[in-house]
């Protein structure tokens, strides 16, 4: 069992990690946000918290939360509060992304990328670019079809005008 001072510093460090925002530099924040409801492809802001979603951290916090000897001691209140809130956030994140249970068992060589990818449900810049390209191609096809329909209607209207002039 650590002293209260060591625990306070450890909790302060972990809280800073959980709140530190990850900037990947890949995407402009507003690039894919094109409507009042937002866009599913828009990048969510991510923190380094998913880096702590590993089996070692989860089992340590579980032992802390289940340790009856520190439950009622004031000097461990911040540690217990952090452990409880972290486990709740992990549970919420895992409910939205069940792959986090599997991801917690492995080490990740690039933690910044891992945090950004898991926060954005594995949607990366390449997938966003492919989706935008497909949307543009679909819009172009619709535009061309509407243009052909307009040309056909103009030709049909022009043919009727010629018949009226002949009569």
XYZ file of C-alpha atoms in Angstrom:
167
model
C 0.000 0.000 0.000
C 1.388 3.383 -1.031
C 1.353 6.466 1.135
C -1.438 8.987 0.639
C 1.013 11.442 -0.963
C 2.216 8.895 -3.550
C -1.376 7.945 -4.356
C -2.331 11.609 -4.753
C 0.470 12.159 -7.269
C -0.326 8.942 -9.133
C -3.996 9.898 -9.412
C -3.082 13.425 -10.561
C -0.866 11.954 -13.298
C -3.549 9.503 -14.453
C -6.184 12.266 -14.499
C -3.874 14.396 -16.673
C -3.416 11.467 -19.030
C -7.161 10.933 -19.245
C -7.760 14.599 -20.078
C -4.817 15.156 -22.432
C -6.206 15.679 -25.913
C -4.657 13.800 -28.823
C -4.058 15.725 -32.021
C -3.163 13.500 -34.931
C -2.790 16.288 -37.468
C -4.542 14.190 -40.120
C -7.861 15.965 -40.223
C -9.082 19.534 -40.053
C -11.665 19.612 -37.255
C -14.483 21.027 -39.383
C -13.644 19.262 -42.649
C -16.347 16.599 -42.405
C -18.872 18.467 -40.276
C -21.298 19.714 -42.895
C -24.652 20.008 -41.243
C -26.602 20.924 -38.142
C -26.787 17.273 -37.067
C -23.104 16.779 -37.737
C -21.677 13.945 -39.739
C -20.923 10.360 -38.769
C -17.518 10.769 -40.398
C -16.623 13.821 -38.342
C -13.635 13.246 -36.107
C -14.373 13.020 -32.419
C -11.894 14.630 -30.109
C -9.877 11.951 -28.391
C -7.799 11.857 -25.246
C -5.090 9.512 -24.016
C -7.584 7.705 -21.775
C -7.963 4.686 -24.118
C -4.227 4.104 -23.654
C -5.061 3.144 -20.055
C -7.651 0.592 -21.184
C -5.369 -2.391 -20.639
C -5.679 -5.513 -18.563
C -2.994 -4.442 -16.088
C -4.659 -1.134 -15.283
C -8.148 -2.636 -15.132
C -7.077 -5.442 -12.769
C -5.178 -2.994 -10.522
C -8.196 -0.702 -10.270
C -10.395 -3.717 -9.589
C -8.145 -4.728 -6.667
C -8.246 -1.141 -5.344
C -12.029 -0.969 -5.550
C -12.431 -4.349 -3.825
C -9.923 -3.677 -1.031
C -11.998 -3.323 2.133
C -9.079 -2.000 4.202
C -8.969 1.326 2.314
C -12.659 1.867 1.699
C -13.393 4.096 4.684
C -10.022 5.830 4.959
C -10.047 9.499 3.960
C -6.518 9.512 2.517
C -7.596 7.012 -0.181
C -10.791 8.846 -1.170
C -9.319 10.429 -4.317
C -7.835 7.105 -5.438
C -11.151 5.323 -4.941
C -13.047 8.111 -6.700
C -10.682 7.986 -9.683
C -10.849 4.179 -9.850
C -14.646 4.165 -9.775
C -15.039 6.916 -12.377
C -12.420 5.346 -14.663
C -14.152 1.961 -14.545
C -17.497 3.620 -15.334
C -15.972 5.429 -18.323
C -14.405 2.186 -19.534
C -17.752 0.393 -19.199
C -19.499 3.138 -21.223
C -16.790 3.085 -23.889
C -16.859 -0.725 -24.082
C -20.634 -0.682 -24.392
C -20.312 1.555 -27.444
C -17.271 -0.342 -28.757
C -17.158 -3.983 -27.550
C -13.773 -4.460 -29.261
C -12.228 -2.565 -26.322
C -12.444 -5.766 -24.286
C -10.162 -7.444 -26.818
C -7.968 -4.352 -27.261
C -7.372 -4.286 -23.480
C -5.416 -7.523 -23.731
C -2.780 -6.200 -26.142
C -0.091 -3.557 -26.086
C -0.271 -0.918 -28.775
C 2.943 0.326 -30.392
C 1.521 3.723 -31.316
C -0.645 4.910 -28.397
C -1.648 8.261 -29.945
C -2.969 6.546 -33.064
C -4.668 3.850 -30.973
C -6.443 6.477 -28.855
C -7.625 8.414 -31.915
C -8.783 5.294 -33.768
C -10.676 3.766 -30.838
C -12.313 7.091 -29.988
C -13.513 7.351 -33.589
C -14.755 3.749 -33.755
C -11.928 2.667 -36.093
C -12.823 5.239 -38.741
C -9.516 6.638 -39.973
C -8.559 9.315 -42.493
C -8.280 6.844 -45.394
C -11.807 5.535 -44.831
C -13.123 9.108 -44.602
C -11.467 10.015 -47.915
C -12.890 6.915 -49.636
C -16.368 7.686 -48.325
C -16.201 11.316 -49.433
C -15.000 10.200 -52.874
C -17.908 7.743 -53.167
C -20.375 10.443 -52.113
C -18.986 12.821 -54.735
C -19.217 10.157 -57.461
C -22.820 9.446 -56.463
C -23.674 13.164 -56.540
C -22.063 13.478 -59.968
C -24.119 10.552 -61.307
C -27.328 12.120 -59.967
C -26.404 15.448 -61.525
C -25.688 13.804 -64.888
C -28.967 11.843 -64.762
C -30.913 15.005 -63.970
C -29.129 16.761 -66.824
C -30.057 13.970 -69.269
C -33.690 14.040 -68.071
C -33.782 17.826 -68.565
C -32.319 17.437 -72.076
C -34.903 14.768 -72.885
C -37.745 16.974 -71.581
C -36.441 19.965 -73.584
C -36.190 17.816 -76.714
C -39.704 16.502 -76.174
C -41.030 20.015 -75.574
C -39.176 21.274 -78.651
C -40.708 18.480 -80.765
C -44.210 19.423 -79.629
C -43.596 23.084 -80.477
C -42.533 22.125 -84.008
C -45.739 20.088 -84.463
C -47.820 23.087 -83.320
C -45.981 25.387 -85.739
C -46.571 22.953 -88.616
C -50.278 22.860 -87.883
